[in-house]
Coordinates of C-alpha atoms in Angstrom, one line a residue:
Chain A
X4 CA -76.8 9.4 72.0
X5 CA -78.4 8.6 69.0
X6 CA -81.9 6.4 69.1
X7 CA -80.8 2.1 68.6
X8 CA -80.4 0.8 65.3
X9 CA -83.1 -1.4 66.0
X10 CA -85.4 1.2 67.1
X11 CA -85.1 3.0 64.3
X12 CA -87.8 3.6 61.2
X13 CA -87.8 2.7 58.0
X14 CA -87.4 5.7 55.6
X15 CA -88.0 5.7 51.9
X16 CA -86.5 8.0 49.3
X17 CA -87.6 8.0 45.2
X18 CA -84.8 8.4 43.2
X19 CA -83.9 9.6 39.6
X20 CA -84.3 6.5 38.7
X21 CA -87.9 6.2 39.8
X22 CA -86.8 3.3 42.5
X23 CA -88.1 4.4 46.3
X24 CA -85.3 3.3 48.5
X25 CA -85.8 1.4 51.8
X26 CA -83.1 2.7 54.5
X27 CA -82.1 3.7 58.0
X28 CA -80.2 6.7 59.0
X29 CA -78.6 7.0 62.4
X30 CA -75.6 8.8 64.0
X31 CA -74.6 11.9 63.4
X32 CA -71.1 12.9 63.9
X33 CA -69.1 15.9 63.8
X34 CA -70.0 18.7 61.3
X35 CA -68.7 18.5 57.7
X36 CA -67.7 14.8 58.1
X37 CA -69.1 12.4 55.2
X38 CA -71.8 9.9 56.2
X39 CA -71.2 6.2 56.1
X40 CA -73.1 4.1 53.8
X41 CA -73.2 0.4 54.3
X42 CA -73.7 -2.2 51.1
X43 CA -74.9 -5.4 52.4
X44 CA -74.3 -8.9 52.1
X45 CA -76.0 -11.6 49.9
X46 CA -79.8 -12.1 50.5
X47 CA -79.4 -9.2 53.2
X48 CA -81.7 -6.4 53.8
X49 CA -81.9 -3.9 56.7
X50 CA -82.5 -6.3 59.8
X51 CA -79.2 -8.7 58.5
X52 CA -77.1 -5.9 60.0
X53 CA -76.0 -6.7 63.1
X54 CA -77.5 -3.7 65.9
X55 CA -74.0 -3.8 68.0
X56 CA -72.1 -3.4 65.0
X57 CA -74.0 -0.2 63.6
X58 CA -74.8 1.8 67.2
X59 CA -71.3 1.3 68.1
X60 CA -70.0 3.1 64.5
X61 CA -72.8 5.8 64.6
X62 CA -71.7 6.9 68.3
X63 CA -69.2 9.0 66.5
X64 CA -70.6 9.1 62.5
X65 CA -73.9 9.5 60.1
X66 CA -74.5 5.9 59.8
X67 CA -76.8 4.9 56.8
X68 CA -77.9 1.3 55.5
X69 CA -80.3 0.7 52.7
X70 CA -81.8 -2.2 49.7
X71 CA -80.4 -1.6 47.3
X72 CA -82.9 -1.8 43.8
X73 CA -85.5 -4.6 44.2
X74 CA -84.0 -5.3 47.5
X75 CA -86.1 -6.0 51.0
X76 CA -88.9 -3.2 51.2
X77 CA -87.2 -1.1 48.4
X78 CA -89.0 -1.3 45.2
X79 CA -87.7 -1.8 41.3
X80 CA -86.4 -5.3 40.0
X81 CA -82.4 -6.7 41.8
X82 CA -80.3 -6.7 38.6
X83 CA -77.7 -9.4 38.1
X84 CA -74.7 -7.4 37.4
X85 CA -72.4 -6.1 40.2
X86 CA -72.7 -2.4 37.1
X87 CA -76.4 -2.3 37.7
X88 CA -76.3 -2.4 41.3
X89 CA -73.3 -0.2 41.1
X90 CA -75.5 2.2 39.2
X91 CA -78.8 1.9 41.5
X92 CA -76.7 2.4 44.4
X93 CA -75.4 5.7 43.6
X94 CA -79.2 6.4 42.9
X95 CA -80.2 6.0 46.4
X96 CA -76.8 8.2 47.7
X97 CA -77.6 10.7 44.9
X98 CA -81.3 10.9 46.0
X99 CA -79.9 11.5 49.9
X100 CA -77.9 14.5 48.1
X101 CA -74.4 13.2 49.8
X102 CA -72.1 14.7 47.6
X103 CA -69.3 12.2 48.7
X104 CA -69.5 9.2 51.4
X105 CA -67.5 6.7 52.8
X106 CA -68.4 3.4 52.1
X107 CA -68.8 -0.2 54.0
X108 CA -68.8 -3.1 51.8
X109 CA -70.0 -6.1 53.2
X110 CA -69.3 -9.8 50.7
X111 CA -71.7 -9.1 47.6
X112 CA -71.7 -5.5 48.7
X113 CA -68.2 -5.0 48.8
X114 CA -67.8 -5.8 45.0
X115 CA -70.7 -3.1 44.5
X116 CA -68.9 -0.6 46.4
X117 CA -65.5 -1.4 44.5
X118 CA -67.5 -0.9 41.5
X119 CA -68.9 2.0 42.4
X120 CA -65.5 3.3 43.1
X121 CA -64.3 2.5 40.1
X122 CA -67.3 4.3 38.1
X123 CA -67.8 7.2 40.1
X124 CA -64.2 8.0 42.3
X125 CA -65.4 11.5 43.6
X126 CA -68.0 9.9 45.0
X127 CA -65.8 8.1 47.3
X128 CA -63.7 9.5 50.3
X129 CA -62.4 6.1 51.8
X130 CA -63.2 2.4 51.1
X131 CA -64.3 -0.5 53.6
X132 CA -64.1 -3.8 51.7
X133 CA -65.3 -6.6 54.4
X134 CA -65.0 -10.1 53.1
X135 CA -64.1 -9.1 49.9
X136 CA -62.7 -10.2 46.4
X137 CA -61.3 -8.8 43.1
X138 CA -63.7 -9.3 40.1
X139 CA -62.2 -12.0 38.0
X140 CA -59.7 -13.7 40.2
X141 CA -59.6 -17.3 40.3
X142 CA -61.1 -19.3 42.1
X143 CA -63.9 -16.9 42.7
X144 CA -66.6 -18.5 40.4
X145 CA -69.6 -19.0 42.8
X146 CA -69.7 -19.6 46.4
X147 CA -68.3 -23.3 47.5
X148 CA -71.1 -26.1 47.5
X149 CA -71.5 -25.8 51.1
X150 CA -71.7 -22.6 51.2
X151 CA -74.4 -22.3 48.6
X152 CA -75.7 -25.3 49.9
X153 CA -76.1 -24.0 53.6
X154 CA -77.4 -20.4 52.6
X155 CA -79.0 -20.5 48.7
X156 CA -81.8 -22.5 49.8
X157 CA -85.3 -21.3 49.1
X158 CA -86.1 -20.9 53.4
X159 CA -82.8 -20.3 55.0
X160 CA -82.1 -21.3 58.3
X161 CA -80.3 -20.0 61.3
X162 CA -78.0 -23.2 61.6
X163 CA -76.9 -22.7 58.0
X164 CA -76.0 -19.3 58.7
X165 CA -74.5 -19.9 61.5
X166 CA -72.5 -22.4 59.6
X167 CA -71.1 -19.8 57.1
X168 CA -71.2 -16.6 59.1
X169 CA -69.0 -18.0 62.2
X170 CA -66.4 -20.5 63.1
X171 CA -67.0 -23.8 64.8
X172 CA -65.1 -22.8 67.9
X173 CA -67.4 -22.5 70.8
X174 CA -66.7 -18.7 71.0
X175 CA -67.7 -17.9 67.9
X176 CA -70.6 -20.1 67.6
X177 CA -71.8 -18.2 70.8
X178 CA -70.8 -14.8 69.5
X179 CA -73.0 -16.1 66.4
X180 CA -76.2 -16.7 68.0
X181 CA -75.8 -13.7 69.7
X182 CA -75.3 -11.4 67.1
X183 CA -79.3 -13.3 65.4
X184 CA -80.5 -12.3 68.9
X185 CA -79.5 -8.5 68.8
X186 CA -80.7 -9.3 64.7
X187 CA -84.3 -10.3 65.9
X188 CA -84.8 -8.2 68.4
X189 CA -86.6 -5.9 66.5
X190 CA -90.4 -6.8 66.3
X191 CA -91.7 -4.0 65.1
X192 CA -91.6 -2.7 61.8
X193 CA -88.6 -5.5 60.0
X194 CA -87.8 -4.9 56.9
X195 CA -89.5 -6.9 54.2
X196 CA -87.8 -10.6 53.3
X197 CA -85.7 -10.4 50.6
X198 CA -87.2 -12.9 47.4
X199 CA -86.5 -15.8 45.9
X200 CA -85.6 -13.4 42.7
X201 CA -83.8 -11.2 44.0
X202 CA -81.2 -14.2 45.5
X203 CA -81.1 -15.4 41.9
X204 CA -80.2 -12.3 40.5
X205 CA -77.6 -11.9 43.1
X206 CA -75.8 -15.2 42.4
X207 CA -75.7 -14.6 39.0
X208 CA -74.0 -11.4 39.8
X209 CA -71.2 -13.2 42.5
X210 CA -71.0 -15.8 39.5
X211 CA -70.4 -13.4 36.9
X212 CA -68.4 -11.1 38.7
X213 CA -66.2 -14.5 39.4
X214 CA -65.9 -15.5 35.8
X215 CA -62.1 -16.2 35.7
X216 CA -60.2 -13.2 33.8
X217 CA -56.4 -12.6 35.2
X218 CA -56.9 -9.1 33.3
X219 CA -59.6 -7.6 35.0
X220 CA -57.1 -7.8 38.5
X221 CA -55.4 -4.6 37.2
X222 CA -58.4 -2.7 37.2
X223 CA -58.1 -2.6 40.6
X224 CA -54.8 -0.2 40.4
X225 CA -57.1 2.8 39.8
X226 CA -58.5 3.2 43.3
X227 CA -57.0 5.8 44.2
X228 CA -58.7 6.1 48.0
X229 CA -57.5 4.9 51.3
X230 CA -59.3 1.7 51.6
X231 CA -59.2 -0.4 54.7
X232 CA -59.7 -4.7 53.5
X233 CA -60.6 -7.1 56.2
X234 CA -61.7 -10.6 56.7
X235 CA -62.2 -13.3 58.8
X236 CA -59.6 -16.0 58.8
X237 CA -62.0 -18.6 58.2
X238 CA -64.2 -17.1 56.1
X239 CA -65.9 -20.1 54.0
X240 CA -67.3 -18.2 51.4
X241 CA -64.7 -15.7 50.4
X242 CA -61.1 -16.6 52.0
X243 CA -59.2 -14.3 53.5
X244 CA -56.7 -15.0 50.7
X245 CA -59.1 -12.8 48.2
X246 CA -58.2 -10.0 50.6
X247 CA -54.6 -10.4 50.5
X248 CA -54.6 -10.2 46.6
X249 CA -56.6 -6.9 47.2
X250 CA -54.3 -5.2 49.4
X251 CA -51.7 -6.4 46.9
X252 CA -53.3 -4.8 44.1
X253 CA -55.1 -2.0 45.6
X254 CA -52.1 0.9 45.8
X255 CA -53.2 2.2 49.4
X256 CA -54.5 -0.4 51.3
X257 CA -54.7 -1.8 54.5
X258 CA -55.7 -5.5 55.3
X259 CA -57.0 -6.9 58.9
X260 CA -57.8 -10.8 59.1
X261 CA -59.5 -10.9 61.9
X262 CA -58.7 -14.8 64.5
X263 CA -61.1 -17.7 64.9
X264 CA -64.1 -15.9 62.4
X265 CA -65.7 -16.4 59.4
X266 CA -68.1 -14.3 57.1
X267 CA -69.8 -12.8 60.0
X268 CA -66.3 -11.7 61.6
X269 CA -67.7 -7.8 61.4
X270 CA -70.5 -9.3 63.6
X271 CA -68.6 -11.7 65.9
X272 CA -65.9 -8.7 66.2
X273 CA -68.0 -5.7 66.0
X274 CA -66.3 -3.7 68.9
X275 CA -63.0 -4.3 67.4
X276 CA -64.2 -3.9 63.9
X277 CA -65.9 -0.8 64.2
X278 CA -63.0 0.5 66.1
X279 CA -60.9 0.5 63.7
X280 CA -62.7 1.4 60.6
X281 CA -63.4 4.4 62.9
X282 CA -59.5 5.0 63.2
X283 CA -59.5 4.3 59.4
X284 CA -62.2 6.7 58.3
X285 CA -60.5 9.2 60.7
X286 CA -57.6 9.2 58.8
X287 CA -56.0 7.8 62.3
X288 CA -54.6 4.4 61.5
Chain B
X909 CA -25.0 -29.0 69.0
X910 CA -23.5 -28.0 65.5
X911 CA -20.5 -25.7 65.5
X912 CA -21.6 -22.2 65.1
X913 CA -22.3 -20.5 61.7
X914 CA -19.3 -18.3 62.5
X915 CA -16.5 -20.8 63.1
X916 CA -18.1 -22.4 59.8
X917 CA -15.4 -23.8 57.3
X918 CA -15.9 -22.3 53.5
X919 CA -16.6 -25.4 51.6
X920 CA -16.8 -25.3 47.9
X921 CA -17.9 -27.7 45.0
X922 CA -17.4 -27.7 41.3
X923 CA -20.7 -27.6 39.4
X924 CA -21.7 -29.2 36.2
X925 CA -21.7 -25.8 35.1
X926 CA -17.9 -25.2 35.3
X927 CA -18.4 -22.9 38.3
X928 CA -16.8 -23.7 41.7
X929 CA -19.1 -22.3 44.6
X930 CA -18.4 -21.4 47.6
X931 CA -20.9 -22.6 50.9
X932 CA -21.2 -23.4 54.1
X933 CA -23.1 -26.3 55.5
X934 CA -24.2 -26.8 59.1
X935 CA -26.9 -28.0 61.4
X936 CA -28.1 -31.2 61.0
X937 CA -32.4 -32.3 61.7
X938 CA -34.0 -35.7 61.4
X939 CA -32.8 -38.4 59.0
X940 CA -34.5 -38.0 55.8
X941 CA -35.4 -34.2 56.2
X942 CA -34.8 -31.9 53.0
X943 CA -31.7 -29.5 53.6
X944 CA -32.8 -25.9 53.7
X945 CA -30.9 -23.5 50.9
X946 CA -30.5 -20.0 51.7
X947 CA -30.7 -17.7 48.9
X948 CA -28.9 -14.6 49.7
X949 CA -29.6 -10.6 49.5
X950 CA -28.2 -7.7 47.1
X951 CA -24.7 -7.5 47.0
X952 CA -24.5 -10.0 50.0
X953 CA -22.2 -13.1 50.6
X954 CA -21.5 -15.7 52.7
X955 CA -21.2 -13.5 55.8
X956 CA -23.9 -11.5 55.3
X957 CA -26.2 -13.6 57.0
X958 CA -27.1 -12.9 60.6
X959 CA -25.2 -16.2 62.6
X960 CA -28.2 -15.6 65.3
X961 CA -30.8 -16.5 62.8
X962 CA -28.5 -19.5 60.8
X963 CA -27.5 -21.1 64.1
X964 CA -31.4 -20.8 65.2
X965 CA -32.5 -22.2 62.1
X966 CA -29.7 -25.1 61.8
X967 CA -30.6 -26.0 65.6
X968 CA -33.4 -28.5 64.2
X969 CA -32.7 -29.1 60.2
X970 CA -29.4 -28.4 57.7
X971 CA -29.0 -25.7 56.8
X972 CA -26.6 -24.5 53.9
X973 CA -25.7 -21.0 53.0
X974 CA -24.1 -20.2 48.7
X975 CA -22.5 -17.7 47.0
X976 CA -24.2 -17.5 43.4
X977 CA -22.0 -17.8 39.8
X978 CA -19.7 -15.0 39.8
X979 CA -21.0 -13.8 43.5
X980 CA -18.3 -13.3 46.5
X981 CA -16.0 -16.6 46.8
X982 CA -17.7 -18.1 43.7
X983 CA -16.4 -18.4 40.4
X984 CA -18.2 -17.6 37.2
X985 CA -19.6 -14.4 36.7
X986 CA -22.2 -12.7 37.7
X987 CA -25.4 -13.2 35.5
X988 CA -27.9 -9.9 34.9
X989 CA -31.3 -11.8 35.1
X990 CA -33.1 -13.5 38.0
X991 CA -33.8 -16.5 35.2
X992 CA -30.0 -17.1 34.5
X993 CA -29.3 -17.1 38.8
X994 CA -31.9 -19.6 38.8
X995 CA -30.6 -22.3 37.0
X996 CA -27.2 -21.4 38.2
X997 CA -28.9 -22.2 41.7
X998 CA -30.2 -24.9 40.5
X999 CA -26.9 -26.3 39.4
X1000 CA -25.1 -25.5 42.5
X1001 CA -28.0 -27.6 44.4
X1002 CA -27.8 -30.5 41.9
X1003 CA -23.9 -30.1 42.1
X1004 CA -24.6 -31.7 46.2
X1005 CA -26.8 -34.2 45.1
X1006 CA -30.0 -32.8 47.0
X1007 CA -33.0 -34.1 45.0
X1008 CA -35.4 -32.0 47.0
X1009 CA -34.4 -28.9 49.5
X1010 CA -36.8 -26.1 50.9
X1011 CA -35.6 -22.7 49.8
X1012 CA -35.5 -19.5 51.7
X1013 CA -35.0 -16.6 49.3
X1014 CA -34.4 -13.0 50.7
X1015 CA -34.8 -10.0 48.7
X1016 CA -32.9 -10.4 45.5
X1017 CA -32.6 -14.2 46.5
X1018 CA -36.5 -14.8 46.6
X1019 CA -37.1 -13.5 42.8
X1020 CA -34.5 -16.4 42.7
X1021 CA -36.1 -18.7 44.6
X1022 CA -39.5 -18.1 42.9
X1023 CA -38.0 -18.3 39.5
X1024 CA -36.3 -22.1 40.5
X1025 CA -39.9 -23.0 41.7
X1026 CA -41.5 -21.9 38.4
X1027 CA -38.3 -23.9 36.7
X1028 CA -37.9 -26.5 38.9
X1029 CA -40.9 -27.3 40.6
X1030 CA -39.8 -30.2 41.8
X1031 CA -36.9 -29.6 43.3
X1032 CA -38.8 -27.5 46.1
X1033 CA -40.5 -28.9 49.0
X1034 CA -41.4 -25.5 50.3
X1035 CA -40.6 -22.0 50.1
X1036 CA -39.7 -19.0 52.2
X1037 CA -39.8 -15.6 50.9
X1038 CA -38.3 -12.9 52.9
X1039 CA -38.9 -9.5 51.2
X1040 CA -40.2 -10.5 48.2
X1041 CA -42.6 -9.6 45.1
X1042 CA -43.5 -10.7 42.0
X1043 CA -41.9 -10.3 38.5
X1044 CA -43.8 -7.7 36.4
X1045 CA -45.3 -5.9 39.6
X1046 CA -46.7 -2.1 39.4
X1047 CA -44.0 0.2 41.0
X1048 CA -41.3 -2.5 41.6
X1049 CA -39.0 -1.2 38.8
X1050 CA -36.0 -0.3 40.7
X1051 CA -35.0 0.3 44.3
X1052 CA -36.6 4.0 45.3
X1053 CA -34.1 6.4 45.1
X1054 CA -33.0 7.0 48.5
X1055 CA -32.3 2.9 48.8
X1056 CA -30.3 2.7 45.7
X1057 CA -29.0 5.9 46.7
X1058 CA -27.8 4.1 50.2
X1059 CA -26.8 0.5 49.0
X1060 CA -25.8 1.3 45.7
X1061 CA -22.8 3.0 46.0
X1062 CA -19.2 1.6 45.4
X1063 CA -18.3 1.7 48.9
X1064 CA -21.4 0.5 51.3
X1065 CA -21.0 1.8 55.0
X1066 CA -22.9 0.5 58.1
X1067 CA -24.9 3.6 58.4
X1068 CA -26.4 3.1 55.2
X1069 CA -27.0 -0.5 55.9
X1070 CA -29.2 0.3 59.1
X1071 CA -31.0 3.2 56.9
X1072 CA -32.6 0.1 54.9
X1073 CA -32.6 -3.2 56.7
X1074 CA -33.7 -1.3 60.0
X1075 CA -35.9 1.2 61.0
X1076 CA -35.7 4.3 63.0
X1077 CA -36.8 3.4 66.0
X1078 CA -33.8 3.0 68.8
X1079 CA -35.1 -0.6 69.1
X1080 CA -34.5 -1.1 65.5
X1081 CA -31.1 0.7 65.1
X1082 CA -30.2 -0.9 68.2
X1083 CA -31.0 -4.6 66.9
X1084 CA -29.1 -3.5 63.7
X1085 CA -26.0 -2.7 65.4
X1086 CA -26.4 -5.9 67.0
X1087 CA -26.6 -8.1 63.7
X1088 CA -24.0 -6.1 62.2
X1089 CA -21.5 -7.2 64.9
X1090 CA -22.5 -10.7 64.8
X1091 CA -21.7 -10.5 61.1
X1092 CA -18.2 -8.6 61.7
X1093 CA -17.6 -11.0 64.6
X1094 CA -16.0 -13.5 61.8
X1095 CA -12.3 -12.5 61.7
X1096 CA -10.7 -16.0 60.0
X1097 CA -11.6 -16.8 56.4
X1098 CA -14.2 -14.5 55.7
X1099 CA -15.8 -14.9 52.4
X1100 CA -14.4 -12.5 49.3
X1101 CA -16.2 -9.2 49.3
X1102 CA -19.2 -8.6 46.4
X1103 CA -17.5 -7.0 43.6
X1104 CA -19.2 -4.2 41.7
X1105 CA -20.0 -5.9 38.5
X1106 CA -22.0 -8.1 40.9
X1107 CA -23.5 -5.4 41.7
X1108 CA -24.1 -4.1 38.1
X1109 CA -25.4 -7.5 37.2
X1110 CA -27.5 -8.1 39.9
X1111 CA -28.9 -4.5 39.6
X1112 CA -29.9 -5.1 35.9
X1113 CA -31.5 -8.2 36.8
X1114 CA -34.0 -6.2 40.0
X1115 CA -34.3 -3.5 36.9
X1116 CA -35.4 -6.0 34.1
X1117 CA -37.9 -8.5 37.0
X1118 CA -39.6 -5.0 38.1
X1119 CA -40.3 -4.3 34.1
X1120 CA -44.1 -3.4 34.8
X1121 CA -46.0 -6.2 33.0
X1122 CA -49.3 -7.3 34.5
X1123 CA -49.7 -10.3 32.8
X1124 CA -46.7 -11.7 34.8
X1125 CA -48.5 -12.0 37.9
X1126 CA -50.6 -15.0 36.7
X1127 CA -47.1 -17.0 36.9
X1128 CA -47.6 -17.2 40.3
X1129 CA -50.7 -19.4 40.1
X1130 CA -48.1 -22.5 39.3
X1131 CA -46.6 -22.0 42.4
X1132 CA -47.9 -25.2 43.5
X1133 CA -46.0 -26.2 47.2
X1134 CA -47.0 -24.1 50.2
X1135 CA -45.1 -21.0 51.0
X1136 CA -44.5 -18.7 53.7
X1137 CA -43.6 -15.1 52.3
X1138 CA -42.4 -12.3 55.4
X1139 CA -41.7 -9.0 55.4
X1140 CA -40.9 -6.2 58.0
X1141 CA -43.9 -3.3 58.2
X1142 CA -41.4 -0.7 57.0
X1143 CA -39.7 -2.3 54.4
X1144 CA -38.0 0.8 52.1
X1145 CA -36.5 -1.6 48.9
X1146 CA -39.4 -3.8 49.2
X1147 CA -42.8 -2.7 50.2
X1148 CA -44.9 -5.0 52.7
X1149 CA -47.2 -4.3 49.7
X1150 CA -46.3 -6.9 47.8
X1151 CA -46.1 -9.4 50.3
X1152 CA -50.2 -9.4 50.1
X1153 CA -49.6 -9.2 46.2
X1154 CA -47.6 -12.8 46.8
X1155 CA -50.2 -13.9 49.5
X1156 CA -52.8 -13.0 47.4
X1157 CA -51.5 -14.6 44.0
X1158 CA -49.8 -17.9 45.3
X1159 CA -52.1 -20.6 45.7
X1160 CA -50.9 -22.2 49.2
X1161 CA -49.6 -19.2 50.9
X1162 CA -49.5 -17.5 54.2
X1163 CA -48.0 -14.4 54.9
X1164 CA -46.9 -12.4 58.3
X1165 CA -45.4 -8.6 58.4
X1166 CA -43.2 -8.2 61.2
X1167 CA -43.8 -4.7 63.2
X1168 CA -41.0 -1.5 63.3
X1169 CA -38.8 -3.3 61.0
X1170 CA -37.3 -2.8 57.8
X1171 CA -35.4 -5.1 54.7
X1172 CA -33.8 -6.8 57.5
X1173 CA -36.9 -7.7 59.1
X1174 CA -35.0 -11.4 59.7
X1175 CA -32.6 -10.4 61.4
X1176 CA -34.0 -8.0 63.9
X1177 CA -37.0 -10.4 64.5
X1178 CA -34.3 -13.6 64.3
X1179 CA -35.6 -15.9 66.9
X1180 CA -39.1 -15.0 66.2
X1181 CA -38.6 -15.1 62.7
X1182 CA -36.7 -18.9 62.7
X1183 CA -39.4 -20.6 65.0
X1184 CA -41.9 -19.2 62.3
X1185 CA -40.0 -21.0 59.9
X1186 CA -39.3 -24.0 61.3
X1187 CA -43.3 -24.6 62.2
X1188 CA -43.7 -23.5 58.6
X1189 CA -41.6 -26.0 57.2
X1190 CA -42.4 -29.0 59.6
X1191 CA -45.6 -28.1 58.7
X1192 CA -47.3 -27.7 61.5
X1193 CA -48.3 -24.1 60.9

């Protein structure tokens, strides 16, 4: 049984590119199988993953989360390009010497993973895309006003993610302020806040990446890995719609919408969830 | 209770078009409701539509069933692109003096369908696409081999039918036996067999709409009304694939795969498949 997510220390690593990576390795599954690297959301950093979701994947896998450049307790500067944080993010895999990984994807770290796919394909045994969207498809430029409104603000509060993360059905709301209790647990050691620069650079990167451009959707027909897409049905900030087009456009996909869920569905689902990107990454489902 | 679909008289009506078509009308819904048009499959006519699922469907709205220009009891002849079907559709439908109808297109039928709504915008309240993709889709150029190798032939046989509208699975075959009797069931006035220049023509006209062309996926943004597109999970002709593709492309869409069933996902799934539709278009789904 491997030690709790939030029990777990902090490690650093210095990469090539002279940026010492914050992250979290737990797990350990069976020999020869590929770790799992996580990409996390918008303003995230190490504590915005929910505990249940990533005890309950490492019970049978090498589990690892990290900031990615400039990010939370990692240092260096967050670029505002989905490329650069493509680029720093096989860094920090290169630096852990993991010759090829399977990766989780989660919103603003789902289009760095697709772009990391994209630049670097060897690198990549099978995809995760969670509340995710093609780079230039419409309707993608910049989050929706109350969406930015609820979770762009300078202090963020745990109403206003609440609001964007889960439904307003009583079930999820409940599954929601669970999933910040199992997130807070952890008094020892957090991670560093994420800054007020590195959410600018990051919207700037979901904006650019959403800059309307029909042509860029193709781009999308060379990933050539397994990839498993899924969203929650009420997802304000990226519809479920977005993941439709890319198990439209991705040639071996699978999609999951998952009921009564928004952005936080991996959260508010995380036995479900995990269970089947385990069948996924098993090559089961 | 409206007489069933088949005891249904073959009606026809001469077109401003010069073309006389052949239809059947039944069911009858709420004053003022649009008629639903059914748009029919490769090398189908009027008898090749499952009475279980027209009789389900006409139970709550009119429903009306057409052989296209130059297609089974029609005259004319048999155009080879899905743009010349469409307004050859759209003449038969102005020919009964229905301003507005909701369409259900299957296979061949919903390229048709979605080539009225792009002409015709209009004219379509909503739209139902059963087996569907988009013009200009990656992959789509052609049936795969073993399909056209099935359906293609001068003489079709019920085996090859059930090799491609239904699965393996003895539920499958079983519910393909079943719709295939329902459909033989008709012994008076059955509607004149497909000839094989309809089948040439048509053929051509799959060939020339699965012309790989990226671009020609962004036509689907003017798709304006809501749509419902359904497929079966193991569609040979037409992968489940591009039902995301459509989901994922059409503004207003929903989409729902139906499990162990093939192209004739709709027939199998009848019942299941007609209250879908019917919530679709009353619009409370």
């Amino acid at each position: 049984m491997p030690e709790g997510y939030s029990e777990l220390a902090n490690e650093a690593v210095g990469a090539a590119n002279g940026v010492d990576y914050a992250y979290r390795d737990t797990g350990g599954g069976r020999e020869g199988e590929v770790p799992l690297v996580l990409l996390q959301h918008f303003r995230g950093n190490l504590d915005n993953w929910d505990p249940a979701l990533i005890d309950t994947l490492a019970a049978t896998r090498r589990v690892v989360t990290f900031d990615n450049a400039g990010v939370g307790g990692s240092t260096g500067t967050t670029p505002d390009t989905i490329e650069q944080m493509a680029r720093d993010a096989i860094a920090f895999i290169a630096a852990l010497q993991f010759g090829q990984v399977d990766l989780l994807g989660f919103s603003i770290g789902s289009f760095v993973a697709q772009q990391i796919a994209l630049i670097r394909p060897a690198m990549v045994r099978r995809l995760v895309l969670a509340s995710s969207a093609p780079q230039g498809a419409a309707g993608m430029h910049g989050w929706a006003p109350e969406v930015i409104g609820a979770i762009g603000t300078p202090q963020t509060k745990p109403e206003a993610y609440l609001e964007v993360f889960f439904t307003r059905s009583a079930e999820s709301r409940q599954a929601g302020t669970e999933a910040l209790r199992r997130m807070y647990a952890r008094t020892q050691d957090r991670d560093q806040a994420t800054t007020w620069a590195t959410r600018e650079a990051q919207y700037d990167a979901v904006c650019t990446w959403g800059i309307p451009e029909h042509a860029l959707l193709q781009r999308l027909d060379a990933l050539g890995m397994p990839v498993f897409v899924a969203n929650g049905d009420s997802d304000p900030m990226i519809l479920p719609h977005y993941s439709y087009l890319l198990a439209g456009l991705i040639p071996h996909a699978r999609v999951k919408i998952y009921p009564d869920s928004a952005h936080g569905f991996l959260f508010q689902h995380h036995a479900e969830f995990a269970a089947d990107v385990e069948a996924f990454l098993a090559g089961s489902s």
